[in-house]
């Protein structure tokens, strides 16, 4: 009788817990509860990744939340909005974001940046090394011609014209008339400002642009995979002295660190170890193992491969 009552109590408790679980959806075949949804999600790789990110965000919030203001998040959000213009909403949608979730993503990134800053000691040697490749932001206009002999001849004719009148006003008129770059020709060929970290422009183009003094233009056509270019320097502050650019150099070094997967793994591991994380669900107790002990994980993978 005692065993039977114990068993009945267990069954009743199960029904009670199920009844308390909030309904996520109802169908003609029954309802889906939060507990069912949770049990299903925690078995998927996507669900586990989401939990890992949520745990890391909580830890980072505890350590660096006060350093990441809503103002900083809004600043990055508005910069992205300005960059994409009218296509911003569609870009967000294609990336699986809405306004709120994108701001959450930006906040996560800024929190991680603060962690990298906190764990990274930048020496004078590091600054000098970065200085070798450093170029401050420049703004240029360009006239793009076809990459054949006719394009080259046309570029040379444009340069001859600029030798007679090297004003930006004349360059803008020539760009509007001759450039094959439909996105910039009506705006004097003007491109967004860029520095040495830019990855959207090809190397030969950037090298030529960085080498121009403000108000000057390329005296020979610049050949790239896109065709021949005539480039005009609208704004170039010059490289100056290393002491004038320490803040920007540090920022570039930190950004490079954030692209280093191995380096980031170590920082995340330190943060999680210090974050007093306690996993309550036994099925998920090892969910952070690869992050907290990455070396053990690599060792296991090597043994399995053998």
PDB file of C-alpha atoms in Angstrom, residues 19-222:
ATOM      1  CA  UNK A  19      -0.233  21.641 -15.669  1.00  0.00           C
ATOM      2  CA  UNK A  20       1.930  24.474 -14.288  1.00  0.00           C
ATOM      3  CA  UNK A  21       4.045  24.635 -17.441  1.00  0.00           C
ATOM      4  CA  UNK A  22       2.935  27.538 -19.595  1.00  0.00           C
ATOM      5  CA  UNK A  23       1.385  26.659 -22.954  1.00  0.00           C
ATOM      6  CA  UNK A  24       3.429  27.869 -25.909  1.00  0.00           C
ATOM      7  CA  UNK A  25       1.001  26.736 -28.626  1.00  0.00           C
ATOM      8  CA  UNK A  26      -2.236  24.822 -29.051  1.00  0.00           C
ATOM      9  CA  UNK A  27      -3.163  22.541 -31.941  1.00  0.00           C
ATOM     10  CA  UNK A  28      -5.978  20.199 -32.921  1.00  0.00           C
ATOM     11  CA  UNK A  29      -3.760  17.368 -31.693  1.00  0.00           C
ATOM     12  CA  UNK A  30      -2.881  18.899 -28.332  1.00  0.00           C
ATOM     13  CA  UNK A  31      -0.777  21.680 -26.829  1.00  0.00           C
ATOM     14  CA  UNK A  32       2.943  22.426 -26.695  1.00  0.00           C
ATOM     15  CA  UNK A  33       4.148  23.478 -23.250  1.00  0.00           C
ATOM     16  CA  UNK A  34       7.225  25.446 -22.205  1.00  0.00           C
ATOM     17  CA  UNK A  35       8.723  22.359 -20.563  1.00  0.00           C
ATOM     18  CA  UNK A  36       8.262  20.307 -23.765  1.00  0.00           C
ATOM     19  CA  UNK A  37       9.769  23.085 -25.831  1.00  0.00           C
ATOM     20  CA  UNK A  38      12.710  23.433 -23.420  1.00  0.00           C
ATOM     21  CA  UNK A  39      13.361  19.659 -23.358  1.00  0.00           C
ATOM     22  CA  UNK A  40      13.348  19.627 -27.142  1.00  0.00           C
ATOM     23  CA  UNK A  41      15.552  22.718 -27.587  1.00  0.00           C
ATOM     24  CA  UNK A  42      18.232  21.656 -25.131  1.00  0.00           C
ATOM     25  CA  UNK A  43      18.933  18.577 -27.250  1.00  0.00           C
ATOM     26  CA  UNK A  44      19.707  20.608 -30.368  1.00  0.00           C
ATOM     27  CA  UNK A  45      23.043  22.238 -31.211  1.00  0.00           C
ATOM     28  CA  UNK A  46      21.271  25.543 -31.846  1.00  0.00           C
ATOM     29  CA  UNK A  47      19.616  25.413 -28.437  1.00  0.00           C
ATOM     30  CA  UNK A  48      22.925  24.652 -26.727  1.00  0.00           C
ATOM     31  CA  UNK A  49      24.697  27.471 -28.574  1.00  0.00           C
ATOM     32  CA  UNK A  50      21.966  29.874 -27.545  1.00  0.00           C
ATOM     33  CA  UNK A  51      22.340  28.873 -23.895  1.00  0.00           C
ATOM     34  CA  UNK A  52      26.135  29.213 -24.081  1.00  0.00           C
ATOM     35  CA  UNK A  53      25.734  32.730 -25.448  1.00  0.00           C
ATOM     36  CA  UNK A  54      23.164  33.645 -22.815  1.00  0.00           C
ATOM     37  CA  UNK A  55      25.421  32.425 -20.001  1.00  0.00           C
ATOM     38  CA  UNK A  56      28.420  34.321 -21.401  1.00  0.00           C
ATOM     39  CA  UNK A  57      26.327  37.486 -21.791  1.00  0.00           C
ATOM     40  CA  UNK A  58      25.200  37.257 -18.151  1.00  0.00           C
ATOM     41  CA  UNK A  59      28.798  36.837 -16.964  1.00  0.00           C
ATOM     42  CA  UNK A  60      29.997  39.757 -19.095  1.00  0.00           C
ATOM     43  CA  UNK A  61      27.105  41.923 -17.921  1.00  0.00           C
ATOM     44  CA  UNK A  62      28.201  41.324 -14.344  1.00  0.00           C
ATOM     45  CA  UNK A  63      31.777  42.364 -15.111  1.00  0.00           C
ATOM     46  CA  UNK A  64      31.385  45.071 -17.749  1.00  0.00           C
ATOM     47  CA  UNK A  65      27.711  46.047 -17.922  1.00  0.00           C
ATOM     48  CA  UNK A  66      28.335  49.469 -16.402  1.00  0.00           C
ATOM     49  CA  UNK A  67      30.877  50.250 -19.137  1.00  0.00           C
ATOM     50  CA  UNK A  68      28.439  49.590 -21.988  1.00  0.00           C
ATOM     51  CA  UNK A  69      25.768  52.279 -21.939  1.00  0.00           C
ATOM     52  CA  UNK A  70      22.651  52.422 -24.094  1.00  0.00           C
ATOM     53  CA  UNK A  71      24.232  55.481 -25.691  1.00  0.00           C
ATOM     54  CA  UNK A  72      27.174  53.387 -26.942  1.00  0.00           C
ATOM     55  CA  UNK A  73      24.821  50.752 -28.359  1.00  0.00           C
ATOM     56  CA  UNK A  74      22.694  53.417 -30.063  1.00  0.00           C
ATOM     57  CA  UNK A  75      25.814  54.999 -31.566  1.00  0.00           C
ATOM     58  CA  UNK A  76      26.807  51.735 -33.263  1.00  0.00           C
ATOM     59  CA  UNK A  77      23.223  51.065 -34.303  1.00  0.00           C
ATOM     60  CA  UNK A  78      22.892  54.499 -35.920  1.00  0.00           C
ATOM     61  CA  UNK A  79      26.261  54.103 -37.671  1.00  0.00           C
ATOM     62  CA  UNK A  80      25.079  50.842 -39.258  1.00  0.00           C
ATOM     63  CA  UNK A  81      21.755  52.439 -40.169  1.00  0.00           C
ATOM     64  CA  UNK A  82      23.564  55.324 -41.872  1.00  0.00           C
ATOM     65  CA  UNK A  83      25.910  52.948 -43.708  1.00  0.00           C
ATOM     66  CA  UNK A  84      23.108  50.881 -45.270  1.00  0.00           C
ATOM     67  CA  UNK A  85      20.649  53.743 -45.747  1.00  0.00           C
ATOM     68  CA  UNK A  86      17.292  52.761 -47.202  1.00  0.00           C
ATOM     69  CA  UNK A  87      18.291  49.079 -47.393  1.00  0.00           C
ATOM     70  CA  UNK A  88      18.953  48.862 -43.619  1.00  0.00           C
ATOM     71  CA  UNK A  89      15.618  47.220 -42.733  1.00  0.00           C
ATOM     72  CA  UNK A  90      15.962  44.574 -45.442  1.00  0.00           C
ATOM     73  CA  UNK A  91      19.579  43.845 -44.421  1.00  0.00           C
ATOM     74  CA  UNK A  92      18.393  43.349 -40.817  1.00  0.00           C
ATOM     75  CA  UNK A  93      15.616  41.028 -41.958  1.00  0.00           C
ATOM     76  CA  UNK A  94      17.945  38.978 -44.170  1.00  0.00           C
ATOM     77  CA  UNK A  95      20.302  38.563 -41.209  1.00  0.00           C
ATOM     78  CA  UNK A  96      17.465  37.336 -38.980  1.00  0.00           C
ATOM     79  CA  UNK A  97      17.309  40.470 -36.795  1.00  0.00           C
ATOM     80  CA  UNK A  98      14.750  43.056 -35.842  1.00  0.00           C
ATOM     81  CA  UNK A  99      15.667  46.376 -34.196  1.00  0.00           C
ATOM     82  CA  UNK A 100      15.642  44.976 -30.634  1.00  0.00           C
ATOM     83  CA  UNK A 101      17.562  41.763 -31.356  1.00  0.00           C
ATOM     84  CA  UNK A 102      20.178  43.636 -33.401  1.00  0.00           C
ATOM     85  CA  UNK A 103      20.754  46.028 -30.499  1.00  0.00           C
ATOM     86  CA  UNK A 104      21.125  43.003 -28.210  1.00  0.00           C
ATOM     87  CA  UNK A 105      23.740  41.631 -30.605  1.00  0.00           C
ATOM     88  CA  UNK A 106      25.608  44.945 -30.605  1.00  0.00           C
ATOM     89  CA  UNK A 107      25.547  45.016 -26.805  1.00  0.00           C
ATOM     90  CA  UNK A 108      26.987  41.481 -26.652  1.00  0.00           C
ATOM     91  CA  UNK A 109      29.776  42.542 -28.991  1.00  0.00           C
ATOM     92  CA  UNK A 110      30.576  45.665 -26.955  1.00  0.00           C
ATOM     93  CA  UNK A 111      30.654  43.644 -23.720  1.00  0.00           C
ATOM     94  CA  UNK A 112      33.108  41.223 -25.325  1.00  0.00           C
ATOM     95  CA  UNK A 113      35.233  44.166 -26.502  1.00  0.00           C
ATOM     96  CA  UNK A 114      35.444  45.367 -22.906  1.00  0.00           C
ATOM     97  CA  UNK A 115      36.579  41.901 -21.822  1.00  0.00           C
ATOM     98  CA  UNK A 116      39.285  41.884 -24.507  1.00  0.00           C
ATOM     99  CA  UNK A 117      40.393  45.356 -23.364  1.00  0.00           C
ATOM    100  CA  UNK A 118      40.546  44.187 -19.765  1.00  0.00           C
ATOM    101  CA  UNK A 119      42.606  41.078 -20.546  1.00  0.00           C
ATOM    102  CA  UNK A 120      44.954  42.614 -23.144  1.00  0.00           C
ATOM    103  CA  UNK A 121      48.093  44.504 -22.223  1.00  0.00           C
ATOM    104  CA  UNK A 122      49.270  46.629 -25.144  1.00  0.00           C
ATOM    105  CA  UNK A 123      52.987  47.465 -25.036  1.00  0.00           C
ATOM    106  CA  UNK A 124      54.999  50.127 -26.880  1.00  0.00           C
ATOM    107  CA  UNK A 125      56.397  47.308 -28.998  1.00  0.00           C
ATOM    108  CA  UNK A 126      52.836  46.394 -30.056  1.00  0.00           C
ATOM    109  CA  UNK A 127      52.096  50.034 -30.930  1.00  0.00           C
ATOM    110  CA  UNK A 128      55.263  50.352 -33.032  1.00  0.00           C
ATOM    111  CA  UNK A 129      54.436  47.171 -34.916  1.00  0.00           C
ATOM    112  CA  UNK A 130      50.907  48.381 -35.692  1.00  0.00           C
ATOM    113  CA  UNK A 131      52.264  51.769 -36.714  1.00  0.00           C
ATOM    114  CA  UNK A 132      54.123  50.212 -39.654  1.00  0.00           C
ATOM    115  CA  UNK A 133      50.875  49.305 -41.410  1.00  0.00           C
ATOM    116  CA  UNK A 134      48.758  52.133 -39.974  1.00  0.00           C
ATOM    117  CA  UNK A 135      47.073  54.699 -42.181  1.00  0.00           C
ATOM    118  CA  UNK A 136      44.567  57.238 -40.841  1.00  0.00           C
ATOM    119  CA  UNK A 137      41.185  57.506 -42.548  1.00  0.00           C
ATOM    120  CA  UNK A 138      41.231  59.161 -45.941  1.00  0.00           C
ATOM    121  CA  UNK A 139      38.409  60.225 -48.243  1.00  0.00           C
ATOM    122  CA  UNK A 140      38.823  59.960 -52.001  1.00  0.00           C
ATOM    123  CA  UNK A 141      36.823  60.220 -55.176  1.00  0.00           C
ATOM    124  CA  UNK A 142      37.451  57.909 -58.112  1.00  0.00           C
ATOM    125  CA  UNK A 143      36.585  57.655 -61.774  1.00  0.00           C
ATOM    126  CA  UNK A 144      36.305  54.051 -62.921  1.00  0.00           C
ATOM    127  CA  UNK A 145      36.924  53.109 -66.559  1.00  0.00           C
ATOM    128  CA  UNK A 146      36.903  49.744 -68.319  1.00  0.00           C
ATOM    129  CA  UNK A 147      39.958  47.511 -67.940  1.00  0.00           C
ATOM    130  CA  UNK A 148      40.814  47.401 -71.666  1.00  0.00           C
ATOM    131  CA  UNK A 149      43.068  49.625 -73.831  1.00  0.00           C
ATOM    132  CA  UNK A 150      40.219  52.041 -74.503  1.00  0.00           C
ATOM    133  CA  UNK A 151      39.624  52.371 -70.757  1.00  0.00           C
ATOM    134  CA  UNK A 152      43.306  53.074 -70.163  1.00  0.00           C
ATOM    135  CA  UNK A 153      43.369  55.716 -72.936  1.00  0.00           C
ATOM    136  CA  UNK A 154      40.271  57.383 -71.516  1.00  0.00           C
ATOM    137  CA  UNK A 155      41.844  57.446 -68.034  1.00  0.00           C
ATOM    138  CA  UNK A 156      44.963  59.094 -69.472  1.00  0.00           C
ATOM    139  CA  UNK A 157      42.826  61.718 -71.234  1.00  0.00           C
ATOM    140  CA  UNK A 158      41.045  62.468 -67.930  1.00  0.00           C
ATOM    141  CA  UNK A 159      44.418  62.912 -66.205  1.00  0.00           C
ATOM    142  CA  UNK A 160      45.501  65.328 -68.980  1.00  0.00           C
ATOM    143  CA  UNK A 161      42.315  67.303 -68.342  1.00  0.00           C
ATOM    144  CA  UNK A 162      43.032  67.392 -64.588  1.00  0.00           C
ATOM    145  CA  UNK A 163      46.576  68.628 -65.274  1.00  0.00           C
ATOM    146  CA  UNK A 164      44.951  71.748 -66.762  1.00  0.00           C
ATOM    147  CA  UNK A 165      42.335  72.110 -64.007  1.00  0.00           C
ATOM    148  CA  UNK A 166      43.033  70.006 -60.918  1.00  0.00           C
ATOM    149  CA  UNK A 167      40.115  71.285 -58.867  1.00  0.00           C
ATOM    150  CA  UNK A 168      37.715  68.849 -57.214  1.00  0.00           C
ATOM    151  CA  UNK A 169      34.902  70.696 -58.987  1.00  0.00           C
ATOM    152  CA  UNK A 170      36.368  69.668 -62.341  1.00  0.00           C
ATOM    153  CA  UNK A 171      36.998  66.120 -61.087  1.00  0.00           C
ATOM    154  CA  UNK A 172      33.333  65.779 -60.059  1.00  0.00           C
ATOM    155  CA  UNK A 173      32.194  66.892 -63.505  1.00  0.00           C
ATOM    156  CA  UNK A 174      34.535  64.389 -65.163  1.00  0.00           C
ATOM    157  CA  UNK A 175      33.319  61.608 -62.837  1.00  0.00           C
ATOM    158  CA  UNK A 176      29.686  62.286 -63.657  1.00  0.00           C
ATOM    159  CA  UNK A 177      30.428  62.258 -67.381  1.00  0.00           C
ATOM    160  CA  UNK A 178      32.869  59.324 -67.623  1.00  0.00           C
ATOM    161  CA  UNK A 179      32.792  56.961 -64.606  1.00  0.00           C
ATOM    162  CA  UNK A 180      31.299  53.488 -65.010  1.00  0.00           C
ATOM    163  CA  UNK A 181      30.693  53.278 -61.252  1.00  0.00           C
ATOM    164  CA  UNK A 182      26.967  54.056 -61.177  1.00  0.00           C
ATOM    165  CA  UNK A 183      26.882  54.137 -57.360  1.00  0.00           C
ATOM    166  CA  UNK A 184      29.348  57.033 -57.035  1.00  0.00           C
ATOM    167  CA  UNK A 185      29.527  58.894 -60.372  1.00  0.00           C
ATOM    168  CA  UNK A 186      26.741  61.344 -59.512  1.00  0.00           C
ATOM    169  CA  UNK A 187      28.430  62.186 -56.200  1.00  0.00           C
ATOM    170  CA  UNK A 188      31.797  63.119 -57.662  1.00  0.00           C
ATOM    171  CA  UNK A 189      33.031  59.526 -57.380  1.00  0.00           C
ATOM    172  CA  UNK A 190      33.225  59.962 -53.596  1.00  0.00           C
ATOM    173  CA  UNK A 191      33.781  56.800 -51.515  1.00  0.00           C
ATOM    174  CA  UNK A 192      33.206  56.323 -47.760  1.00  0.00           C
ATOM    175  CA  UNK A 193      36.280  57.154 -45.653  1.00  0.00           C
ATOM    176  CA  UNK A 194      38.636  54.204 -45.092  1.00  0.00           C
ATOM    177  CA  UNK A 195      41.889  53.345 -43.321  1.00  0.00           C
ATOM    178  CA  UNK A 196      44.403  50.483 -43.416  1.00  0.00           C
ATOM    179  CA  UNK A 197      41.923  48.034 -41.848  1.00  0.00           C
ATOM    180  CA  UNK A 198      39.466  48.342 -44.753  1.00  0.00           C
ATOM    181  CA  UNK A 199      38.717  45.023 -46.490  1.00  0.00           C
ATOM    182  CA  UNK A 200      36.279  46.230 -49.150  1.00  0.00           C
ATOM    183  CA  UNK A 201      38.867  47.918 -51.387  1.00  0.00           C
ATOM    184  CA  UNK A 202      41.714  46.172 -53.223  1.00  0.00           C
ATOM    185  CA  UNK A 203      45.326  46.699 -52.167  1.00  0.00           C
ATOM    186  CA  UNK A 204      46.590  48.620 -55.217  1.00  0.00           C
ATOM    187  CA  UNK A 205      43.716  51.085 -54.942  1.00  0.00           C
ATOM    188  CA  UNK A 206      44.349  51.706 -51.228  1.00  0.00           C
ATOM    189  CA  UNK A 207      48.106  52.073 -51.752  1.00  0.00           C
ATOM    190  CA  UNK A 208      47.557  54.736 -54.412  1.00  0.00           C
ATOM    191  CA  UNK A 209      44.939  56.548 -52.306  1.00  0.00           C
ATOM    192  CA  UNK A 210      47.097  56.629 -49.161  1.00  0.00           C
ATOM    193  CA  UNK A 211      50.015  58.020 -51.182  1.00  0.00           C
ATOM    194  CA  UNK A 212      48.114  61.091 -52.408  1.00  0.00           C
ATOM    195  CA  UNK A 213      48.336  64.437 -50.664  1.00  0.00           C
ATOM    196  CA  UNK A 214      45.045  66.222 -50.107  1.00  0.00           C
ATOM    197  CA  UNK A 215      43.836  67.948 -53.294  1.00  0.00           C
ATOM    198  CA  UNK A 216      46.073  65.834 -55.549  1.00  0.00           C
ATOM    199  CA  UNK A 217      45.187  63.088 -58.054  1.00  0.00           C
ATOM    200  CA  UNK A 218      46.919  60.042 -59.528  1.00  0.00           C
ATOM    201  CA  UNK A 219      49.185  60.970 -62.425  1.00  0.00           C
ATOM    202  CA  UNK A 220      48.877  57.514 -63.965  1.00  0.00           C
ATOM    203  CA  UNK A 221      45.817  55.210 -64.297  1.00  0.00           C
ATOM    204  CA  UNK A 222      45.573  52.735 -61.396  1.00  0.00           C
TER     205      UNK A 222
END
